[in-house]
Each structure stands twice: as structure tokens, then as C-alpha cells.
Coordinates of C-alpha atoms and ligand atoms in Angstrom, one line a residue:
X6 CA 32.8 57.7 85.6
X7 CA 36.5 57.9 86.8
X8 CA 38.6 61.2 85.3
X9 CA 42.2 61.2 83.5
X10 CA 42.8 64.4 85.9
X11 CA 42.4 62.4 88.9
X12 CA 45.5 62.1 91.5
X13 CA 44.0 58.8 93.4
X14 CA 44.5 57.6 90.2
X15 CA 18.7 40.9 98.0
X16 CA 15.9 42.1 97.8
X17 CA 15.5 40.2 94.4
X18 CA 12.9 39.0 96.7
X19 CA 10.6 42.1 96.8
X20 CA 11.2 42.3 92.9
X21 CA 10.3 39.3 92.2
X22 CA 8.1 38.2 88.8
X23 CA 5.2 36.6 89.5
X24 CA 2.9 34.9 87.0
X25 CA -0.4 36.3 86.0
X26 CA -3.8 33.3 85.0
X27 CA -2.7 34.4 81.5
X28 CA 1.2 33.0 81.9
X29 CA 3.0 36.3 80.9
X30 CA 5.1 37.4 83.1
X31 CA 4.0 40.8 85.1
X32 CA 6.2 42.3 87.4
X33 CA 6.5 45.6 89.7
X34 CA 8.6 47.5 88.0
X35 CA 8.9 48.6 84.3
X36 CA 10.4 46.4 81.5
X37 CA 12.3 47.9 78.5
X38 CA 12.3 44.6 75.5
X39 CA 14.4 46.1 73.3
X40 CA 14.8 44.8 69.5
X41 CA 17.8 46.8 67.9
X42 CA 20.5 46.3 64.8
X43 CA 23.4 48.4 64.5
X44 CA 24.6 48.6 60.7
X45 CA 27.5 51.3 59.5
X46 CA 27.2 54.2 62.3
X47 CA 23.2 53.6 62.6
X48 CA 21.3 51.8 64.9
X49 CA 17.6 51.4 64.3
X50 CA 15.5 50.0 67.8
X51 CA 11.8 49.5 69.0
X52 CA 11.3 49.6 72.5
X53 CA 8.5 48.1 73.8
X54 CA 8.3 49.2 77.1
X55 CA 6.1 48.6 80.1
X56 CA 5.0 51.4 82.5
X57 CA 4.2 49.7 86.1
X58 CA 3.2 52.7 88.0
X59 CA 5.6 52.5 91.4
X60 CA 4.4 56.4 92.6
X61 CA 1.9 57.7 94.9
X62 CA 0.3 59.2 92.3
X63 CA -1.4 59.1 88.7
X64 CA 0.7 59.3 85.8
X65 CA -1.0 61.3 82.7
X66 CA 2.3 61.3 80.4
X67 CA 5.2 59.8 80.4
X68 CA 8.7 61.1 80.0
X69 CA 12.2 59.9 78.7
X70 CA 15.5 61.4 78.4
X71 CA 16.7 61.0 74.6
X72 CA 20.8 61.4 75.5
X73 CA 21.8 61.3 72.0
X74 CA 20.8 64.3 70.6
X75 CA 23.4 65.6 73.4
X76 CA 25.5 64.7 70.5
X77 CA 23.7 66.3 67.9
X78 CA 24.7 69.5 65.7
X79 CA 23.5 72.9 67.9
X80 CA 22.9 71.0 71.2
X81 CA 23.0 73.8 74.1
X82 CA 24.1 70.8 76.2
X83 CA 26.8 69.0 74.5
X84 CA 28.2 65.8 75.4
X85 CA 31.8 67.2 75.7
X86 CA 33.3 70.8 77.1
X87 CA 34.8 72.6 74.0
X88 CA 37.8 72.5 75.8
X89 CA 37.8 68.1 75.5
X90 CA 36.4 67.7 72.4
X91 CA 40.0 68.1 70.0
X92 CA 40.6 64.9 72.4
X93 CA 37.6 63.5 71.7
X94 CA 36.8 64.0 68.0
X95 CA 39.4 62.2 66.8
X96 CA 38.4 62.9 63.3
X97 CA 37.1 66.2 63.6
X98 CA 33.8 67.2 64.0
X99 CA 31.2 64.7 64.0
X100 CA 27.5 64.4 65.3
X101 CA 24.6 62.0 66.1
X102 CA 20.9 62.1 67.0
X103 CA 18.4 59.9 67.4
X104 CA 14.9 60.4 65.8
X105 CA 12.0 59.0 67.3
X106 CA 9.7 57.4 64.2
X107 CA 6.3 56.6 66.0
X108 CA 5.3 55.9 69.1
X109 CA 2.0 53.4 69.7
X110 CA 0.1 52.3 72.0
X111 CA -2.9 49.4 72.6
X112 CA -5.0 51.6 69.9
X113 CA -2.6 52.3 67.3
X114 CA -0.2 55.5 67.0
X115 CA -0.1 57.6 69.9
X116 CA 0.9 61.7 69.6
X117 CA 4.5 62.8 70.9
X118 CA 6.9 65.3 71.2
X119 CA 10.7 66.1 71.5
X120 CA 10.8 68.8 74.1
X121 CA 13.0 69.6 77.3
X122 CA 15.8 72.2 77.3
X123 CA 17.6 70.9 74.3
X124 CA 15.3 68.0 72.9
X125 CA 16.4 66.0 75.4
X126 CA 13.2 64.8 76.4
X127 CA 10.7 62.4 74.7
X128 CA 7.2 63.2 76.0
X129 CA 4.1 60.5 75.3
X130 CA 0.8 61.9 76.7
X131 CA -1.1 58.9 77.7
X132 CA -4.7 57.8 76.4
X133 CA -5.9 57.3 80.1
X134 CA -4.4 57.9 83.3
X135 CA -2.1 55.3 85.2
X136 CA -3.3 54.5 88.6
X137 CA -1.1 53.4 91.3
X138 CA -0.4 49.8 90.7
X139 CA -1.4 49.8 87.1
X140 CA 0.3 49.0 84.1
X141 CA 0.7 50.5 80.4
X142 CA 2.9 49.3 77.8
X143 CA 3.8 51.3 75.0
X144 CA 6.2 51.1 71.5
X145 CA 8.9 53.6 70.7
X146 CA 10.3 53.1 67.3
X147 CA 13.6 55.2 66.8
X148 CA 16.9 55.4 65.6
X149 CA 20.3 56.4 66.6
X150 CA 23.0 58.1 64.4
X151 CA 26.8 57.9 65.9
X152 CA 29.2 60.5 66.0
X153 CA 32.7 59.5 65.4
X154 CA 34.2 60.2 69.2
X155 CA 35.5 58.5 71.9
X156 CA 32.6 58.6 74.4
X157 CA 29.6 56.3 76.0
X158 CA 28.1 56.5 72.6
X159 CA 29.8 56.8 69.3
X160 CA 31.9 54.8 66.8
X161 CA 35.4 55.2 69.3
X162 CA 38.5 55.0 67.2
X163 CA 38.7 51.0 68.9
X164 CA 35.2 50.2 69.2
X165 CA 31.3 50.9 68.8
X166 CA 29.9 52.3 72.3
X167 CA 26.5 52.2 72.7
X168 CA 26.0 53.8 76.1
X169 CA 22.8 55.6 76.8
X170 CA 21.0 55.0 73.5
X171 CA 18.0 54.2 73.7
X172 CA 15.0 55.9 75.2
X173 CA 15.1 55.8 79.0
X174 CA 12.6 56.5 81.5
X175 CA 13.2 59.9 83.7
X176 CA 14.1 59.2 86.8
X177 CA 11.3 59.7 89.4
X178 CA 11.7 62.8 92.3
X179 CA 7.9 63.4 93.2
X180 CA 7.5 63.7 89.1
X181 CA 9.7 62.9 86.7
X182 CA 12.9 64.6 86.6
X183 CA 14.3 65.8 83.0
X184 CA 18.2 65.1 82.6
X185 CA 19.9 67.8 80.7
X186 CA 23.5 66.5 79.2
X187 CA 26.8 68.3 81.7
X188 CA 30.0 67.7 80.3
X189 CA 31.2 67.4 83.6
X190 CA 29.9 64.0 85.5
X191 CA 27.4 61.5 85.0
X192 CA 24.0 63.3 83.9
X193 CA 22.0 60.3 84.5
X194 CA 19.3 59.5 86.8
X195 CA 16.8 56.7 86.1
X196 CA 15.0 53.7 88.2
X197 CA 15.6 50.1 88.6
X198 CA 13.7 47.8 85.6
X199 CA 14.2 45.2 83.7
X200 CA 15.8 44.4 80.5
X201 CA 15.2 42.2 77.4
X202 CA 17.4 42.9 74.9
X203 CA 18.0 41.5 71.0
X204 CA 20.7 42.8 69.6
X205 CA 22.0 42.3 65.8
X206 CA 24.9 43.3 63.7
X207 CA 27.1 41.7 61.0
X208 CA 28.7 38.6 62.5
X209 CA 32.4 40.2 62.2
X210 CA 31.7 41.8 65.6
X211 CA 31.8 40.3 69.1
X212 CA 29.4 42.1 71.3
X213 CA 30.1 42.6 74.9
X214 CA 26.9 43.6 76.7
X215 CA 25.1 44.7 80.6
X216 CA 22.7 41.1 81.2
X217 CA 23.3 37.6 80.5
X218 CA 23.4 36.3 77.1
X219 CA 20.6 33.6 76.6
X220 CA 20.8 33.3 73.0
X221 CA 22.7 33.7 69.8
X222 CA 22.0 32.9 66.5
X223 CA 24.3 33.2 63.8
X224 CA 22.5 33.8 60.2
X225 CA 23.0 35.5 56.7
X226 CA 26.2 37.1 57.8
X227 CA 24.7 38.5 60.8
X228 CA 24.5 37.8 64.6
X229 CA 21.8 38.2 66.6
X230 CA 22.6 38.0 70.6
X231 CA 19.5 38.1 73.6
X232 CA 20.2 39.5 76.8
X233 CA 18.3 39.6 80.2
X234 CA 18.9 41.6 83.0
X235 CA 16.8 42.6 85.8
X236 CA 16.7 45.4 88.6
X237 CA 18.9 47.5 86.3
X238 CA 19.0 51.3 85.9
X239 CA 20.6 50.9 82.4
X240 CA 21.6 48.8 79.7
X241 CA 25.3 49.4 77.2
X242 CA 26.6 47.3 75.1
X243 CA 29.7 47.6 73.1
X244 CA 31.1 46.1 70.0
X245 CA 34.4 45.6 67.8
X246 CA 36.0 43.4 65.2
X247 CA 39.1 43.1 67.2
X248 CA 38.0 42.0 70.9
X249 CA 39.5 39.2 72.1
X250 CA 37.9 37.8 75.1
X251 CA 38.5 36.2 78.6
X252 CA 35.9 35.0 81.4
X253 CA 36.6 34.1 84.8
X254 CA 34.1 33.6 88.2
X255 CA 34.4 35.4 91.3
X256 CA 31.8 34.8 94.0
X257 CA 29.4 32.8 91.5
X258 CA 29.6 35.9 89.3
X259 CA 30.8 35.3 85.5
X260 CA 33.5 38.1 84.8
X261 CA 34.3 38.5 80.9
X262 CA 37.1 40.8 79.3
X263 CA 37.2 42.0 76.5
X264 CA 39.8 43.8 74.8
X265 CA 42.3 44.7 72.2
X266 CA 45.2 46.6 72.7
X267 CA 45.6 45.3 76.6
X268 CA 48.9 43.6 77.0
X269 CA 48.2 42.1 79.9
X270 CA 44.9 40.8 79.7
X271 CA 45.6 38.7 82.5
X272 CA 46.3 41.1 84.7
X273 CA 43.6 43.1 84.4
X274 CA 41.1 40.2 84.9
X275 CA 42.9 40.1 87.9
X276 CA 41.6 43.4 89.3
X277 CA 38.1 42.6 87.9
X278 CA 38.0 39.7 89.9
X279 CA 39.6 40.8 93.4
X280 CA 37.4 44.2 93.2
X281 CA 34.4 41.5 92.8
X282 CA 35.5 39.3 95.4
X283 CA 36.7 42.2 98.0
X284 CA 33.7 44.3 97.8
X285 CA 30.7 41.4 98.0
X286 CA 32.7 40.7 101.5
X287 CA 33.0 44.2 102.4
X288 CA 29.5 45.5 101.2
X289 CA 27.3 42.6 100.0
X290 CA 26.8 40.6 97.0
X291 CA 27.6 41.9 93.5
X292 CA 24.1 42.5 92.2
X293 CA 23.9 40.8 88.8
X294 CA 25.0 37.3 87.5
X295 CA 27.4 38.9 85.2
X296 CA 30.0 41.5 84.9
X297 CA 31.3 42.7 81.6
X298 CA 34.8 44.7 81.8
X299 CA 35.4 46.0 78.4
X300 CA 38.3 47.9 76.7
X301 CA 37.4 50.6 74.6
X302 CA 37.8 54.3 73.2
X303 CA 36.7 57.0 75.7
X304 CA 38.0 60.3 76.5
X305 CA 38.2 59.7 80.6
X306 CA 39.3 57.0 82.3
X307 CA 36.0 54.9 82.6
X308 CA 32.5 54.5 82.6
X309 CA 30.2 52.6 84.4
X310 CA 26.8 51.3 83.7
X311 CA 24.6 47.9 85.4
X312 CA 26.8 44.9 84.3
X313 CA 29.3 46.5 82.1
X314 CA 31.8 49.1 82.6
X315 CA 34.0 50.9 80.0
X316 CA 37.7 51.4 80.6
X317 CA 39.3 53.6 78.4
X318 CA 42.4 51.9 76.4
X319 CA 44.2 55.3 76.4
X320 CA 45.9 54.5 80.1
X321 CA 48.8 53.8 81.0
X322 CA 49.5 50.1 82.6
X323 CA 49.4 51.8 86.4
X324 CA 46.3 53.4 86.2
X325 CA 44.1 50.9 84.1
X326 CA 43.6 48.6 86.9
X327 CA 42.5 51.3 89.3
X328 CA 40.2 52.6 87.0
X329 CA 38.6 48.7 86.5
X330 CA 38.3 48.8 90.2
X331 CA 36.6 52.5 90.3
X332 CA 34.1 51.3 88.0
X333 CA 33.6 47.9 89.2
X334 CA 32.6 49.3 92.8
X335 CA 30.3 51.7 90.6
X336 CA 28.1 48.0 90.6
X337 CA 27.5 48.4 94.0
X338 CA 27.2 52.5 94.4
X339 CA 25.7 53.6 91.3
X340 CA 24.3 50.0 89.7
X341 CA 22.1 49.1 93.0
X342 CA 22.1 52.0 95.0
X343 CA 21.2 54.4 93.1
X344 CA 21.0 58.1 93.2
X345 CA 20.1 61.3 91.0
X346 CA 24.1 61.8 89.7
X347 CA 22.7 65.6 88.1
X348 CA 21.8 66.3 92.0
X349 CA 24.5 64.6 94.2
X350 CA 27.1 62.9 91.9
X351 CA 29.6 62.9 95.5
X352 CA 26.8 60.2 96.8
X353 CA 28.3 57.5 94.7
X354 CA 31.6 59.0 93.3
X355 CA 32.9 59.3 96.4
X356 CA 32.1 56.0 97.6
X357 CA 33.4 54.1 94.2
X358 CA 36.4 56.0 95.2
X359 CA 36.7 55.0 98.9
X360 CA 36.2 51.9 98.0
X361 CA 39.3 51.8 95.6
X362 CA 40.8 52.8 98.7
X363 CA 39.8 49.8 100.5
X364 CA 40.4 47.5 97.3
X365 CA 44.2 48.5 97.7
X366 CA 44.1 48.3 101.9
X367 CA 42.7 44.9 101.0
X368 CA 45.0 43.3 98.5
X369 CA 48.0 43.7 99.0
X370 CA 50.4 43.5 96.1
X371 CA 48.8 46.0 94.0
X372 CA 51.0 48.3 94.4
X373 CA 49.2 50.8 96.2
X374 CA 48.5 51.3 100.3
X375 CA 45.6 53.0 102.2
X376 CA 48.2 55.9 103.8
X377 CA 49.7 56.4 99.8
X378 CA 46.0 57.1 98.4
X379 CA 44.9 59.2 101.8
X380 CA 47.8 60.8 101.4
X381 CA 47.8 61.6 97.6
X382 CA 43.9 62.8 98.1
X383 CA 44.6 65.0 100.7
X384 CA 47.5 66.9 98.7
X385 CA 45.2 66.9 95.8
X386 CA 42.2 68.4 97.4
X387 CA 44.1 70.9 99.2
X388 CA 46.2 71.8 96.2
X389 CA 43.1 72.8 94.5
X390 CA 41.4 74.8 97.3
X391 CA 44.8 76.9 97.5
X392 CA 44.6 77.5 93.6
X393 CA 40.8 78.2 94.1
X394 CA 41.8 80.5 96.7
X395 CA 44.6 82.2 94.7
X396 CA 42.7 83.2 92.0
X397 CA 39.2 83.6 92.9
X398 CA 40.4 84.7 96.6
X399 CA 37.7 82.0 98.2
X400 CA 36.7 78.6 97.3
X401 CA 33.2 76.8 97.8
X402 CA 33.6 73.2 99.0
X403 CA 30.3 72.3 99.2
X404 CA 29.0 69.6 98.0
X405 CA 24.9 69.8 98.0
X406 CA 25.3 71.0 94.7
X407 CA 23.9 70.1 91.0
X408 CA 26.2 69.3 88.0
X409 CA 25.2 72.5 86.4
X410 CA 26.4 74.9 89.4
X411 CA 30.5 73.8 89.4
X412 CA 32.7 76.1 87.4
X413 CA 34.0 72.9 85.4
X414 CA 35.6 69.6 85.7
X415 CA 38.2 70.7 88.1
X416 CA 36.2 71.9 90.9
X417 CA 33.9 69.0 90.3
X418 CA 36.2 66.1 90.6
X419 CA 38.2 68.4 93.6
X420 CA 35.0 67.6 95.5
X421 CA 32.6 64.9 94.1
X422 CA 35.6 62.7 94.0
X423 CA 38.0 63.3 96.2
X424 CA 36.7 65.3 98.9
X425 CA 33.4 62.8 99.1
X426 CA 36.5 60.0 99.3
X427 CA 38.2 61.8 102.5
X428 CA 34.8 62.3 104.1
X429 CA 34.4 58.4 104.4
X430 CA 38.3 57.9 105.6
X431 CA 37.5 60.6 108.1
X432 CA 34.2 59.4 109.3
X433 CA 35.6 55.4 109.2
X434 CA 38.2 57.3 111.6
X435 CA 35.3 59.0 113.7
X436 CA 32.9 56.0 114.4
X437 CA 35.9 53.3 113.7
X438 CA 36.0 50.3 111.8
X439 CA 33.6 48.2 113.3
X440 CA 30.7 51.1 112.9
X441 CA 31.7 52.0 109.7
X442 CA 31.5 48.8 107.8
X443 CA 28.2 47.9 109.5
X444 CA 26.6 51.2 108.1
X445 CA 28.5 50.7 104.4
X446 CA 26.7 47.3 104.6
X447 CA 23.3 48.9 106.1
X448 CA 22.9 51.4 103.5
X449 CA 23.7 48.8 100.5
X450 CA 21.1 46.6 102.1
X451 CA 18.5 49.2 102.1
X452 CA 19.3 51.2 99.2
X453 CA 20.0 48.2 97.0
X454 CA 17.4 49.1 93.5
X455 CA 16.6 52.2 95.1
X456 CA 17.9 55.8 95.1
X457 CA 19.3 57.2 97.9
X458 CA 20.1 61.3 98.6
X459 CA 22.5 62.3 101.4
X460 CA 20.0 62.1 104.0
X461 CA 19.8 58.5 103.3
X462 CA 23.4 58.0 104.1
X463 CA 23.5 60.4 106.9
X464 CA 20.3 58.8 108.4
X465 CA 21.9 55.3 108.0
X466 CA 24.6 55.4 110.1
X467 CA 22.5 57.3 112.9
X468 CA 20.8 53.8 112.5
X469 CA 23.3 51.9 113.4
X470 CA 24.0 53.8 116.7
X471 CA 26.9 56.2 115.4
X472 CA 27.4 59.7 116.6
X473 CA 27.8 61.6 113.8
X474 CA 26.5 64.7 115.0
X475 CA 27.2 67.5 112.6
X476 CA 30.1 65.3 110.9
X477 CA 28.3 65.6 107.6
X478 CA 26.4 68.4 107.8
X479 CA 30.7 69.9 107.8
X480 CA 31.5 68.4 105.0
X481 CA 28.1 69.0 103.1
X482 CA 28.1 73.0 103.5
X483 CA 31.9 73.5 103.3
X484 CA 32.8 74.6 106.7
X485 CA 34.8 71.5 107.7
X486 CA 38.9 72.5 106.9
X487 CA 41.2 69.5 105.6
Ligands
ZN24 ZN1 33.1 57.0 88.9

């Protein structure tokens, strides 16, 4: 995600489908086919979903995280801090859910439950265990209210977001690890799979989606849109009466815009494409086939998610194409290498953000240099440890922390953001350039559909031969002064 508050405003190969005697596709990782239609604030879905068992271990029961009911009346978790939502709910107070209706598997209707800290969690017990290696498919039947708010999911005062809707797989951490809804951050954290999605809704709406569009149909006043995407974390799509649309290519990749209240569309696509182009040189090649920039209703700045990223039509002209490139380089540092965002949201906030660093350093003309945003960071961060200090008489800066243990957005984005951003300018100046970029490829290379933690980064760049000793460890438990 990228904040209002801010200051700074491949191995497809080893993924690969392969063709079972039978001719249906098998692969090794899960598959979410998705058959949903949004009508008038509801959305009613089956997911049929495919369980390939990655872990070293036996799987009993499976778990998802059921994000909408972060939106629901009571949650202990809501989706936005008291002190947002006037912002948000723009027509006062509003909520969602989503109920699950059956669940089945090869023998009919399978037992369930809604549990987790705030029914957060859909829990399947399974008829037999999983082994290693094996597969089981089950169907989720469900559907979705919307709240009226600006956010990742709800009828926005410009659009229709439908951003963590449907039920997703926990991610796995040696079992699978239950997402309770912050305010503050990204509380996501699920694994690479792939996506098959049929979308419809009335035919008055043009649907900007994550994936590839393979088909639409257009019949009895509705439209009804097919999607593929693989190697994905997540799937959004968004909708409105009013988009008008724009596509472009940048490094073989299909960029569309879609928008409404932009006035210069142009521009914008502009940023979209550069960030595309700038960042498969720097860092690799963009990871999907498509990229989806969309204009939309949301209380921060942006959102990201595999293919399609949010940006919020409430900015001003100077800081919506900085916010397009923050969530753009979320496709490479979020989108392919992954990490647990409730555990170590600096892992890829920081890096979106460096990298909007280096999407300025390399394009000139945008109004922005490398020194300005270094600068600007550095003010900001050490603006906020002097208030910290003021009134709390100490600050923590460190950054091995969950979601849950930061006092609120402030301290959060002080050092997921833009601390995690002057740790890479600091150790690009440590190792230098050469070193640097090597291990910023190195760790997209290896992490690319995987999850990485901090040791992962740390560990990379040992790989490549730098001498990092105890440069992270500094910044990761505070002690390092900036
Ligand atoms: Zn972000």
C-alpha cells in the first residue's frame, strides 16, 4: 500500500503445468477457479479450489482467511482505525460480510466452521489426510456483502473494489498462519497459485481485473469476462460505469488504464510504463503478461495486488504518479517475492519505496531526484523519532516487528516505509553500486513465487560476496542512528 501521510510522496519453469494420461491440467501448486457475479452491493462466488500439498508435512484441514467480515458490524479487527473511517465512510456507517453457504468435497457436503480471532478464518477439516505431493480439490460456495467505503473492498464513491473477497488460502509458516485484519498495513500473507476466474455483472460496467482476459461474452444485459493468471498470491478486480480506458506495452507487457476523473490520462500511462520498463532492467522481468493500473476510490494512496494495482483518485496531480510507481514496483516486491506483510511489512514496503527512488534517479524529467527523496526521507524519519522522543521520552526503531505491536500508522509508516527505504540507500552506499544491484537482482531471482523473511535478504547479499557485517542486524534492532 502507499499512505497519504507519506513525505517521499523465471522460474515459470519450475511451475510449470504438465498434463496428466487423463488431459486435465495438474500442476504444483493450488488453483482457485473462481465463478462469481456481482449484482447491486452483492457478490455471490463458488470457488473451486485445488489443494496441491507443497509442505513437508500432512495436511488434516485446511484454512482460509475470510477478509470481509473485517468489514462486518462488531469486528474486533476492523478494516479502518476509528480515527480514518469519517474519511472513509463516505456515507456514514456501512458494513459487509461474506457468508460461506456450503462447502463440498468428492463425497458431497463437507462440515465447516467460521472461527479465528474475529471470524476471520474459514476452517474445512478434510475427509482424509493430504500427503506430500497430493492433491484435494474442494468447493466453497459464499457470498460477499459491500460496505459503502473507499477501501480494497467496497462500493467506493467512484467505483466497485473487489480486493480481497474471496476465500484465500492462509499463508504457510510451518502451519498455516491466520491473518487478523490491522488497520495499519497490508494484513495479507498467502502463497503463489493459480487463477481462473469468470466474472459477471450487468454489461453497463467495464471490469478492470489481476490476469489476462481470455474471454467475454456479452448476453441478456450482462457481461461475463474470463481471466487467467498464474503464480499469483491474489486476485482484485474492480469495476465502474464510468472508466474510460487506455492500453499500452512496455517490455512485452500489456499495460491498461483505467480511469475517470484523471485529467491526464496520458501522463499517468506514462509512469505505468517507465516504472515497467525501469524496473525489469533494474531487477528482472515484470512477472505477469499484464498489468492493470486502475483509478478508483480508496482512503490511502494505493494498493497493490498481482496484476492490478489501485490508485486512489483523491491525489493531487504530483503525487498520483508516484504513487503508480510505489505500487507498480509492489509487482516485483510483494507480487513475486513474497513475504508475510503481518510479520515484516518493511521487507517489501521499503523496497517498493527504494525503488521509487531509483524510478526518479532513472528518469529524469519526472520532476523528482535521488538527493530530493533521500533528503526528504531523512527529514521525515528523523522528525518523527524527535516527536517520539518528545513525548514518549524514547522511541523504538525497530523493525522485526508484527503489524499488531506499532502504536498506529505513524510509527508504522516512520519505519516500514521510510526507514526500510534509507536502509537500502545506505547499504547501496556501503557495498556500492555494482554489489548492490547484483544482490537486488539475486534476491528477485530466488525469491521470485516464494516468500522471503529478512534473513533471506540479509543472507542474499552475503551471497554475492558483500560485507555486510552487522549492517542489518543495526537497522533491524534499532541501534543504528540516522
Ligand atoms: Zn506499498
Amino acid at each position: 500500500m502507499k499512505k497519504l501521510t507519506l513525505l517521499l510522496a523465471l522460474v515459470f519453469a519450475f511451475g510449470a503445468l504438465f498434463v496428466s494420461g487423463c488431459g486435465k491440467k495438474e500442476r504444483d501448486r493450488n488453483l482457485y477457479e473462481l465463478a462469481c457475479s456481482y449484482d447491486d452491493g452483492v457478490l455471490d462466488g463458488t470457488l473451486d479450489f485445488t489443494f496441491y500439498n507443497s509442505f513437508p508435512t500432512a495436511v488434516k484441514e485446511l484454512k482460509f482467511n475470510l477478509f470481509p467480515n473485517a468489514y462486518r458490524q462488531g469486528a474486533k479487527y476492523p478494516a479502518v482505525a476509528a480515527s480514518a473511517a469519517a474519511g472513509a465512510y463516505y456515507a456514514g456507517k456501512s458494513y459487509g460480510n461474506i457468508e460461506i453457504e456450503k462447502v463440498a468435497g468428492e463425497n458431497g457436503e463437507m462440515p465447516f466452521a467460521v472461527t479465528g480471532k474475529d471470524e476471520n478464518i474459514l476452517s474445512v477439516p478434510l475427509e482424509e489426510e493430504v500427503f506430500p505431493d497430493e492433491r484435494v480439490s474442494i468447493s466453497v460456495d459464499f457470498s460477499v456483502s459491500l460496505a459503502k467505503i473507499n477501501h480494497r473492498l467496497g462500493i467506493t464513491e467512484s467505483a466497485v473494489n473487489l480486493g480481497n473477497f474471496y476465500p484465500v488460502l492462509c499463508g504457510y509458516d510451518g502451519g498455516f498462519y491466520e491473518c487478523v485484519y490491522y488497520s495499519s498495513g497490508d494484513p495479507f500473507f498467502s502463497d503463489c497459485a493459480d487463477y481462473e476466474v469468470t466474472f459477471t455483472a450487468d454489461e453497463k460496467y467495464t471490469v478492470a481485473a489481476s490476469g489476462e482476459l481470455k474471454e467475454s461474452r456479452k448476453e441478456g444485459g450482462g457481461i461475463t469476462n474470463v481471466y487467467a493468471l498464474e503464480n499469483a498470491r491474489d486476485f482484485a478486480l474492480c469495476l465502474s460505469e464510468n472508466f474510460e480506458t487506455m492500453s499500452a506495452s512496455a517490455e512485452g507487457v500489456t499495460v491498461n488504464y483505467y480511469y475517470s476523473k484523471d485529467k491526464q490520462p496520458v501522463t499517468s500511462m506514462e509512469y505505468a510504463v517507465k516504472a515497467v520498463e525501469t524496473f525489469s532492467s533494474l531487477f528482472g522481468a515484470y512477472p505477469y503478461k499484464t498489468l492493470s493500473v486502475v483509478e478508483t476510490g480508496f482512503n490511502e494512496g494505493g494498493m497493490e495486488y498481482p496484476a492490478l494495482v489501485y490508485i486512489s483518485d483523491r491525489l493531487e496531480p504530483a503525487a498520483f504518479g508516484e504513487v503508480i510507481v510505489h505500487e507498480t514496483a509492489h509487482q516485483w516486491w510483494y507480487a513475486a517475492v513474497g513475504n508475510n506483510q503481518v510479520e515484516y511489512g518493511f521487507l517489501d514496503e521499503g523496497l517498493a519505496e527504494y525503488s521509487t527512488v531509483l524510478f526518479y534517479e532513472n528518469n529524469e524529467g519526472f520532476g523528482m531526484t535521488r538527493p530530493q527523496m533521500i533528503g526528504a526521507a531523512e527529514l521525515t524519519y528523523r522528525t518523527f523519532c524527535n516527536v517520539y522522543d518528545k513525548l514518549f521520552g524514547k522511541v523504538d526503531t525497530s523493525m522485526l516487528r508484527p503489524l499488531g505491536a506499532y502504536s498506529g500508522e505513524y510509527e508504522y509508516v516512520s519505519i516500514a516505509y521510510i526507514k526500510a527505504c534509507l536502509m537500502y540507500e545506505y547499504l547501496r552506499l556501503t557495498v556500492g553500486d555494482d554489489m548492490f544491484f547484483k544482490g537486488l537482482k539475486k534476491y528477485y531471482a530466488d525469491y521470485a513465487f516464494a516468500e522471503a523473511e529478512p534473513q533471506d535478504l540479509v543472507g542474499t547479499f552475503e551471497k554475492c560476496g558483500a560485507d555486510t557485517n552487522g549492517f542489518f542486524e543495526s537497522f533491524f534492532d534499532g541501534s543504528v542512528i540516522i
